[in-house]
Coordinates of C-alpha atoms and ligand atoms in Angstrom, one line a residue:
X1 CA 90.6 81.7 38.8
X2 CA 94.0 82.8 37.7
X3 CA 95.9 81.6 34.7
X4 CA 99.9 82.4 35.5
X5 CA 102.1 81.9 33.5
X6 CA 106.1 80.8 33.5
X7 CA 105.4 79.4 36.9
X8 CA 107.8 77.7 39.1
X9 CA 107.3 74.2 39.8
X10 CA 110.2 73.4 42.2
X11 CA 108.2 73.8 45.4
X12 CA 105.2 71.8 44.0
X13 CA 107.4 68.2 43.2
X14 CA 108.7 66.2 45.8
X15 CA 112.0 65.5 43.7
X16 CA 112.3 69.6 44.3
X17 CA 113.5 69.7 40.4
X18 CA 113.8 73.0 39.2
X19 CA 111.2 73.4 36.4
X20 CA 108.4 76.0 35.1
X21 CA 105.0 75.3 33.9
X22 CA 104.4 77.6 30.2
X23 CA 100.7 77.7 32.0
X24 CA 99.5 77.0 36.2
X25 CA 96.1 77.3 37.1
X26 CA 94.5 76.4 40.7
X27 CA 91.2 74.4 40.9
X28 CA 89.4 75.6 44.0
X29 CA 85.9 74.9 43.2
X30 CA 84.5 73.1 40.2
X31 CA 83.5 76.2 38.2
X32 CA 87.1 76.9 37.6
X33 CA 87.4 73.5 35.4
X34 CA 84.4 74.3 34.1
X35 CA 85.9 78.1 33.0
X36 CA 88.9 76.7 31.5
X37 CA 87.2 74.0 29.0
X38 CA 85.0 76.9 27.7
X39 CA 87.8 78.7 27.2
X40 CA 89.1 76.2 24.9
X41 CA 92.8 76.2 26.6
X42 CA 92.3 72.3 27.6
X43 CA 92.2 71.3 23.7
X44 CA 95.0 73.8 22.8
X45 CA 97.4 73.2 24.7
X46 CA 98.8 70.2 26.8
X47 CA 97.5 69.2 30.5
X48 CA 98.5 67.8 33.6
X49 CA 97.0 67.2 36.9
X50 CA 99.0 67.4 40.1
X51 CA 98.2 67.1 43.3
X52 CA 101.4 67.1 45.9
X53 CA 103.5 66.5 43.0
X54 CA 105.2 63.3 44.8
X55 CA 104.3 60.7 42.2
X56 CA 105.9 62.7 39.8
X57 CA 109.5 63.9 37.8
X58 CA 109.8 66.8 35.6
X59 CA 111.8 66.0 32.7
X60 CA 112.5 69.3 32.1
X61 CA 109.6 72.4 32.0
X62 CA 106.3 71.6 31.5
X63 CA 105.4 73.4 27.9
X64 CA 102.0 72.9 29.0
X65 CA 99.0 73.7 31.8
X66 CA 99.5 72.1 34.9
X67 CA 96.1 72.4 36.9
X68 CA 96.7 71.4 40.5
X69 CA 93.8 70.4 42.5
X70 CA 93.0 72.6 45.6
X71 CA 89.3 71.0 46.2
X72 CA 88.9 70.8 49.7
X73 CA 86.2 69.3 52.4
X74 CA 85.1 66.1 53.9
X75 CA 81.7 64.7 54.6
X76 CA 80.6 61.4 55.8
X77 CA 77.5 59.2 55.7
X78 CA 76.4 56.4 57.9
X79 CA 75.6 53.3 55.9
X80 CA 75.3 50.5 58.2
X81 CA 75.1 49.5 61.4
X82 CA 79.4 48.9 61.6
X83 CA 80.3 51.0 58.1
X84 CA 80.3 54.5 57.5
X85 CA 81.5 56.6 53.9
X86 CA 84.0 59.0 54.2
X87 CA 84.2 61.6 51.0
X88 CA 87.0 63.6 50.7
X89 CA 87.9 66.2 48.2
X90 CA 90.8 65.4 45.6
X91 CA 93.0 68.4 47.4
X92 CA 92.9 67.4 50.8
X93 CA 95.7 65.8 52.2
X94 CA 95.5 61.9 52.0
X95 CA 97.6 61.5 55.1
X96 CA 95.7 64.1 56.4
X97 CA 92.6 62.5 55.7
X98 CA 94.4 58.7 57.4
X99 CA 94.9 61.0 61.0
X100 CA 91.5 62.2 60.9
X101 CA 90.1 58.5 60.1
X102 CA 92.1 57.3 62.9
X103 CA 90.9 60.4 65.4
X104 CA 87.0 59.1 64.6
X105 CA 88.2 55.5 64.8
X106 CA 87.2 54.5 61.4
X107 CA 88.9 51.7 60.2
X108 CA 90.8 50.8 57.0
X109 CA 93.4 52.8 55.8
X110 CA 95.5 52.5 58.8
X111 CA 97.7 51.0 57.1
X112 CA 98.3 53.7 54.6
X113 CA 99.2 56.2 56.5
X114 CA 102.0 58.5 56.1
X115 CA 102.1 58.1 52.4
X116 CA 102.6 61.2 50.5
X117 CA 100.0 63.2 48.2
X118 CA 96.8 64.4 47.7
X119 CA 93.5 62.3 48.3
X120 CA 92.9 62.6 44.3
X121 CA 95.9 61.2 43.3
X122 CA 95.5 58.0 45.4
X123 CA 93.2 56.3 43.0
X124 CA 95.3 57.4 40.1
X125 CA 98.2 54.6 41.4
X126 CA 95.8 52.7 43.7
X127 CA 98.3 53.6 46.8
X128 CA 99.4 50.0 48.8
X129 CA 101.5 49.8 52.0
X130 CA 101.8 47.5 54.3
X131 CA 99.3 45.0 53.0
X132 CA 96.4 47.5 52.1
X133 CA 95.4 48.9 49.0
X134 CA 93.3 51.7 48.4
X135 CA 91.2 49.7 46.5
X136 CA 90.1 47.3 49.2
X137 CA 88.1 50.2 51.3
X138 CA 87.1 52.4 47.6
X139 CA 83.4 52.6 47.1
X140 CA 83.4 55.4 44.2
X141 CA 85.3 57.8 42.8
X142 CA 83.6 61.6 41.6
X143 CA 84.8 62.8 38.8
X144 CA 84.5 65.6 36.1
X145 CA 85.1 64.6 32.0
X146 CA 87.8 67.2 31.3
X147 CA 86.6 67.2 27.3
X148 CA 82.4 67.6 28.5
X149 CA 82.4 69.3 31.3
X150 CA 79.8 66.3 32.7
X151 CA 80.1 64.9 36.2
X152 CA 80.1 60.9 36.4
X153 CA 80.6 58.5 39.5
X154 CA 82.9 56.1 38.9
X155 CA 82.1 52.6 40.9
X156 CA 85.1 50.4 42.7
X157 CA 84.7 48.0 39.1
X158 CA 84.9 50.6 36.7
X159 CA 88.1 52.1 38.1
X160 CA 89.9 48.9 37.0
X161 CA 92.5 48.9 40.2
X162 CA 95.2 46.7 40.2
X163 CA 98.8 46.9 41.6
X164 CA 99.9 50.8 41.4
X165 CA 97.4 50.9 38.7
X166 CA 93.7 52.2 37.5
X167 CA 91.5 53.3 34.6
X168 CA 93.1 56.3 35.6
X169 CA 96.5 55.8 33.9
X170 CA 95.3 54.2 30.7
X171 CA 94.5 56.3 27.6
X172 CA 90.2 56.4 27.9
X173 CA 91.0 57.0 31.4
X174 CA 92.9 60.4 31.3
X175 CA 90.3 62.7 30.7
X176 CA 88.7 62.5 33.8
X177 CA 90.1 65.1 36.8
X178 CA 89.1 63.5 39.8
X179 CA 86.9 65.7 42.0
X180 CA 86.5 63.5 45.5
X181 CA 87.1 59.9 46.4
X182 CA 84.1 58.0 48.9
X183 CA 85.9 55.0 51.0
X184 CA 83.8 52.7 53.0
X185 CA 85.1 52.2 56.6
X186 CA 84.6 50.7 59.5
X187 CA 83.6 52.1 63.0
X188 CA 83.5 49.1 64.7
X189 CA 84.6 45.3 64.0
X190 CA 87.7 46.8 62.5
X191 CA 89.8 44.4 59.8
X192 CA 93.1 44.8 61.7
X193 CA 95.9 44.1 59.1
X194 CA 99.2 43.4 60.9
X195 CA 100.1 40.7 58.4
X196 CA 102.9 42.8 56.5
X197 CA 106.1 41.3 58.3
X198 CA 107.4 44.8 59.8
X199 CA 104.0 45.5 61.5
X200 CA 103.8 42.2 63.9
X201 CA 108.0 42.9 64.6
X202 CA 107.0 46.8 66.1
X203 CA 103.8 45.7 67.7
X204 CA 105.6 42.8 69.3
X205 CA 108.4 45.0 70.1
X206 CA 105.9 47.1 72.4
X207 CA 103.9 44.6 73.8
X208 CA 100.9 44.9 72.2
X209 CA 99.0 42.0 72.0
X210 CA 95.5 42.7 70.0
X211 CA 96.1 45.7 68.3
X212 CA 94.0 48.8 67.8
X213 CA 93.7 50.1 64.6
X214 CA 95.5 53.6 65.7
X215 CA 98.4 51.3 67.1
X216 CA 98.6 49.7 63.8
X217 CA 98.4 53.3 62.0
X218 CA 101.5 54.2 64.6
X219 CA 103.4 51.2 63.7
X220 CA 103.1 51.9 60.0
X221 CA 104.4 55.6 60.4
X222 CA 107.5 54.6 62.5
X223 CA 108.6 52.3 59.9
X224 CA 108.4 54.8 57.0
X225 CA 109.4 57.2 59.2
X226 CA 112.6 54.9 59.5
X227 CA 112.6 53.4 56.0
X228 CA 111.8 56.4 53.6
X229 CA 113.8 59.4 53.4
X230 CA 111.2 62.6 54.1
X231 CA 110.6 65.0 51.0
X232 CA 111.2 67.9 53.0
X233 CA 114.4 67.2 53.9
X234 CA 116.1 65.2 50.8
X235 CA 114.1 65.1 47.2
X236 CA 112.5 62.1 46.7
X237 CA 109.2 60.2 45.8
X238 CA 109.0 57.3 47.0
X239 CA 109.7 53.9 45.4
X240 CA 110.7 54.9 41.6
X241 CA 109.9 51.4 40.6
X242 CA 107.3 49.0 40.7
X243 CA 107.8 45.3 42.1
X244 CA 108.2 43.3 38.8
X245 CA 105.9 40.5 38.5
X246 CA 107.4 37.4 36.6
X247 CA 107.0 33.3 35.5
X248 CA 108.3 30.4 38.0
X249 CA 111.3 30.0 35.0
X250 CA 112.6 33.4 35.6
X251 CA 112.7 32.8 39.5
X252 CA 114.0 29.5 38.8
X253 CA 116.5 31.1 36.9
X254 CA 117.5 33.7 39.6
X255 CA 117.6 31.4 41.8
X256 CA 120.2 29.1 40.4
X257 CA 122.8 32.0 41.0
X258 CA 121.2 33.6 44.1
X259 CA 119.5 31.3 46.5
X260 CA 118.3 34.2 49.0
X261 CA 116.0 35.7 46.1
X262 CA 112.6 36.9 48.1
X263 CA 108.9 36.2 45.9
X264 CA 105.5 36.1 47.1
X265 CA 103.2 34.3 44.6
X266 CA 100.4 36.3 43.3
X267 CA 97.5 35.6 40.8
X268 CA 98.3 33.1 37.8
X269 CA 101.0 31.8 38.7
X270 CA 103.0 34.2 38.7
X271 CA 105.6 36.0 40.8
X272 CA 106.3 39.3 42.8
X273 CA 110.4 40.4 43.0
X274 CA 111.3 43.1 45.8
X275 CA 112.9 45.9 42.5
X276 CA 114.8 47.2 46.0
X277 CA 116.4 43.5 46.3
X278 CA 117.5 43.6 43.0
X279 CA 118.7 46.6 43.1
X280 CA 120.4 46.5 46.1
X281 CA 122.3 42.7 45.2
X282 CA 123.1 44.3 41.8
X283 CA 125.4 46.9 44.2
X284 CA 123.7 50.5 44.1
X285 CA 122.1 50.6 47.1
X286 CA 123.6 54.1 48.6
X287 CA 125.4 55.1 45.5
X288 CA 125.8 58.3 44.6
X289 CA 125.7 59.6 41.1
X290 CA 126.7 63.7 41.0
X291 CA 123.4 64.9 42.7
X292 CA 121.5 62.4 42.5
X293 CA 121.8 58.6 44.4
X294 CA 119.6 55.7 45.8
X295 CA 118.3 55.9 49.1
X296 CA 120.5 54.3 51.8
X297 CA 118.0 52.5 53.4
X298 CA 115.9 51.9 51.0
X299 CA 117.0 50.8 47.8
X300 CA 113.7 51.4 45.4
X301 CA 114.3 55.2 46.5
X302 CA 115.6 57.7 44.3
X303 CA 117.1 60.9 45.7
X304 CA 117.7 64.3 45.1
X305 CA 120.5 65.4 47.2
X306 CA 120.5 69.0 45.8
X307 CA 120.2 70.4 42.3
X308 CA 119.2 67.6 40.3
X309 CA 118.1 67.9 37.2
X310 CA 114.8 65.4 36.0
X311 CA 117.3 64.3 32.9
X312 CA 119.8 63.3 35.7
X313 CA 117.4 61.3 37.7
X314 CA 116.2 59.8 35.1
X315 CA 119.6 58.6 33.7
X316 CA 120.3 57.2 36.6
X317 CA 117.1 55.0 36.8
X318 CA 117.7 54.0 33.1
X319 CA 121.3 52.9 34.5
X320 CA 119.4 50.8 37.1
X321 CA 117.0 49.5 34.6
X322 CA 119.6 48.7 32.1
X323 CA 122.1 46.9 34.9
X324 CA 119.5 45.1 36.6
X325 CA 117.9 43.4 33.2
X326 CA 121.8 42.6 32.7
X327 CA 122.4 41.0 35.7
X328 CA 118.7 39.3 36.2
X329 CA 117.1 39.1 33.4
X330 CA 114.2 41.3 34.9
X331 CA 112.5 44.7 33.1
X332 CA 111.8 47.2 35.6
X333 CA 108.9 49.6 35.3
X334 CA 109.0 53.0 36.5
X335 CA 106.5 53.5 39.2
X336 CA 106.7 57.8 39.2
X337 CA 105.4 59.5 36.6
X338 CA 107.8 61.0 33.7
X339 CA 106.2 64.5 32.7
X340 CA 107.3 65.3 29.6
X341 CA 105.8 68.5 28.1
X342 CA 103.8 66.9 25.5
X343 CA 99.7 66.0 25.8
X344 CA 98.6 63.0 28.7
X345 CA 95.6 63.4 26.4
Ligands
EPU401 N1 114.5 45.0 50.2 C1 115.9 44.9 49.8 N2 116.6 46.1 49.9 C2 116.1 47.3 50.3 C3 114.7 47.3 50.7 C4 114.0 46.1 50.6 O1 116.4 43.9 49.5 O2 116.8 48.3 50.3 C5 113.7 43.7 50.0 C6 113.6 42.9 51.2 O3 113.6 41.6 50.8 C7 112.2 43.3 51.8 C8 111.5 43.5 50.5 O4 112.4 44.1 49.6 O5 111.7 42.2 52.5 C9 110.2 44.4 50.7 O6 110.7 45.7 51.2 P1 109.7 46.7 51.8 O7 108.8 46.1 52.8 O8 110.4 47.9 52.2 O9 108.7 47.1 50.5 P2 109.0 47.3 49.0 O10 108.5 46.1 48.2 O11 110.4 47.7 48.7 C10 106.6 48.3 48.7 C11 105.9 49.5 48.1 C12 106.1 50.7 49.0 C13 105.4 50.4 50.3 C14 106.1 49.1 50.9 C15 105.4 48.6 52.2 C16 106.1 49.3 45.7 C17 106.7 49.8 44.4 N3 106.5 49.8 46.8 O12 108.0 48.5 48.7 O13 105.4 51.8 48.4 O14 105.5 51.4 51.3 O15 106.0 48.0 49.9 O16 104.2 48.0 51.8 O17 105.2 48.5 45.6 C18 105.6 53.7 47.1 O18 104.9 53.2 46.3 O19 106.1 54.9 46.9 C19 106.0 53.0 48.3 C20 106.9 53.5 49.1

């Protein structure tokens, strides 16, 4: 394994900001993690871990090591009469990984298809589309303790999912590098999921009457196909924001001065906001701000039209953020990660 040095970043971000990592290193095997933490380099300097880089925006360089995962391979397991578990390596592809599934006809993450990044970094967020999460079909999660050197298995319970979130993100959580991810899925008596509004509309729209779980996985890649503006062609990744969850006064509040507000309940009685309605009804749906702007189609989508700096993308969100607590009375979170240069340790 190589350590380079001064190493340009722009190609390995889906934003396509310009930015260099002090230190880059390529995990191909697990021996090469193991190399770095006896050189000592992991406790001297700071660390990141990318996979396809589209979860994430580079403030500026990275005065750090970025190690991006390049573990590859797939095996599978029969478990049951109608399940089978599927292990992929953290450097795979995940919508790679989605085609293949759908090829075998094994069932389950249809619905995430087309959804950008490596198969490591879909735990890290818990990836959701379409009314799947990744951990409904998550039996365990391999990983390697980046301050041991030990290999663990981490169970479905221990990875503490919830929405765009896991052990993963919180402090304990970030010294693990994630090695491979084992889903359980179905090869027959598939769980079709058409329930996400768009889904039913397409199917319906072609006919189809009991759906296969490779039309569903069609269905879902037309819409983002329609919806989401593609990385290669305009930087971009994905929804900046999370959905903000709030109390029945807030919506109540809303409401009083916009009757059309969309919610879905969730657990405890509390709410879930569309951040692209909000955005959108607080006017900056399409806008343009020097190089940078939100998606025209979709309003949770910030973009890179050319040039953009991290600082500029991220002013502009803070101008969202700022407008949209304002005008509603709603925080927004960031959903994409801010890499700052300083320790995720
Ligand atoms: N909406 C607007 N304006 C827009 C877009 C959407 O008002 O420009 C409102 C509409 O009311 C619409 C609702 O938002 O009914 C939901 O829109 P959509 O189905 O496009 O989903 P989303 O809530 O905006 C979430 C995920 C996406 C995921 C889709 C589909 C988050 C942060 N985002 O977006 O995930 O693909 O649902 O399941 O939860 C991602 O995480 O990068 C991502 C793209």
């Amino acid at each position: 394994m190589q350590l380079q040095e001064h190493f340009n970043l722009k190609d390995l971000n889906t934003f396509g900001i310009e930015a260099k990592a002090k230190y880059f290193a390529e995990i191909r095997e697990k021996k090469d993690l193991r190399d770095l933490i006896s050189s000592g380099i992991l406790t001297s300097e700071s660390w990141l871990i990318l996979g396809e880089g589209s979860n994430i925006l580079f403030r500026g360089d990275y005065d750090g090591l970025i190690l991006k995962t390049r573990l590859s391979g797939m095996t599978t397991e029969k478990c049951s009469e109608d399940q089978i578990l599927v292990t992929a390596a953290a450097g795979e592809s995940w919508h790679g990984l989605v085609m293949r599934c759908m090829d075998h006809n094994w069932g389950g993450i249809e619905n995430l298809a087309l959804i950008p990044g490596t198969v490591g970094a879909a735990p890290v967020q818990n990836i959701g589309a379409y009314g799947r999460e990744l951990s409904e079909v998550l039996e365990y999660v391999d990983v390697i303790d980046l301050e041991t050197g030990d290999e663990d298995r981490l169970d479905q319970k221990v990875c503490a999912f919830g929405y765009r979130d896991s052990l993963f993100k919180q402090p304990k959580g970030k010294k693990f590098f994630i090695s491979s991810v084992t889903l359980r899925l179905t090869t027959k008596n598939h769980l079709i999921n058409t329930s996400y509004g768009a889904i039913s509309t397409v199917l319906m729209g072609q006919g189809v009457e009991q759906p296969t779980l490779q039309d569903v996985g069609r269905a879902v890649i037309s819409i983002r196909k329609e919806k989401l503006p593609d990385p290669q062609k305009i930087g971009n990744a994905g929804s900046f924001f999370k959905n903000p969850v709030v109390d029945a006064a807030l919506i109540e509040s809303i409401q009083n001065q916009y009757s059309t507000l969309p919610f879905y309940k969730t657990e405890n009685q509390q709410f879930k906001i569309p951040a692209a309605w909000l955005i959108e009804t607080a006017g900056w749906k399409g806008k343009r701000l020097g190089n940078t702007g939100v998606h025209e189609k979709q309003a949770l989508v910030l973009v890179n039209y050319g040039g953009a700096t991290g600082e500029e993308i991220l002013n502009l969100s803070q101008q969202i953020m700022d407008d949209v607590k304002t005008k509603f009375g709603v925080q927004l979170q960031r959903e994409v990660q801010i890499a700052e240069g300083k320790s995720p340790k």
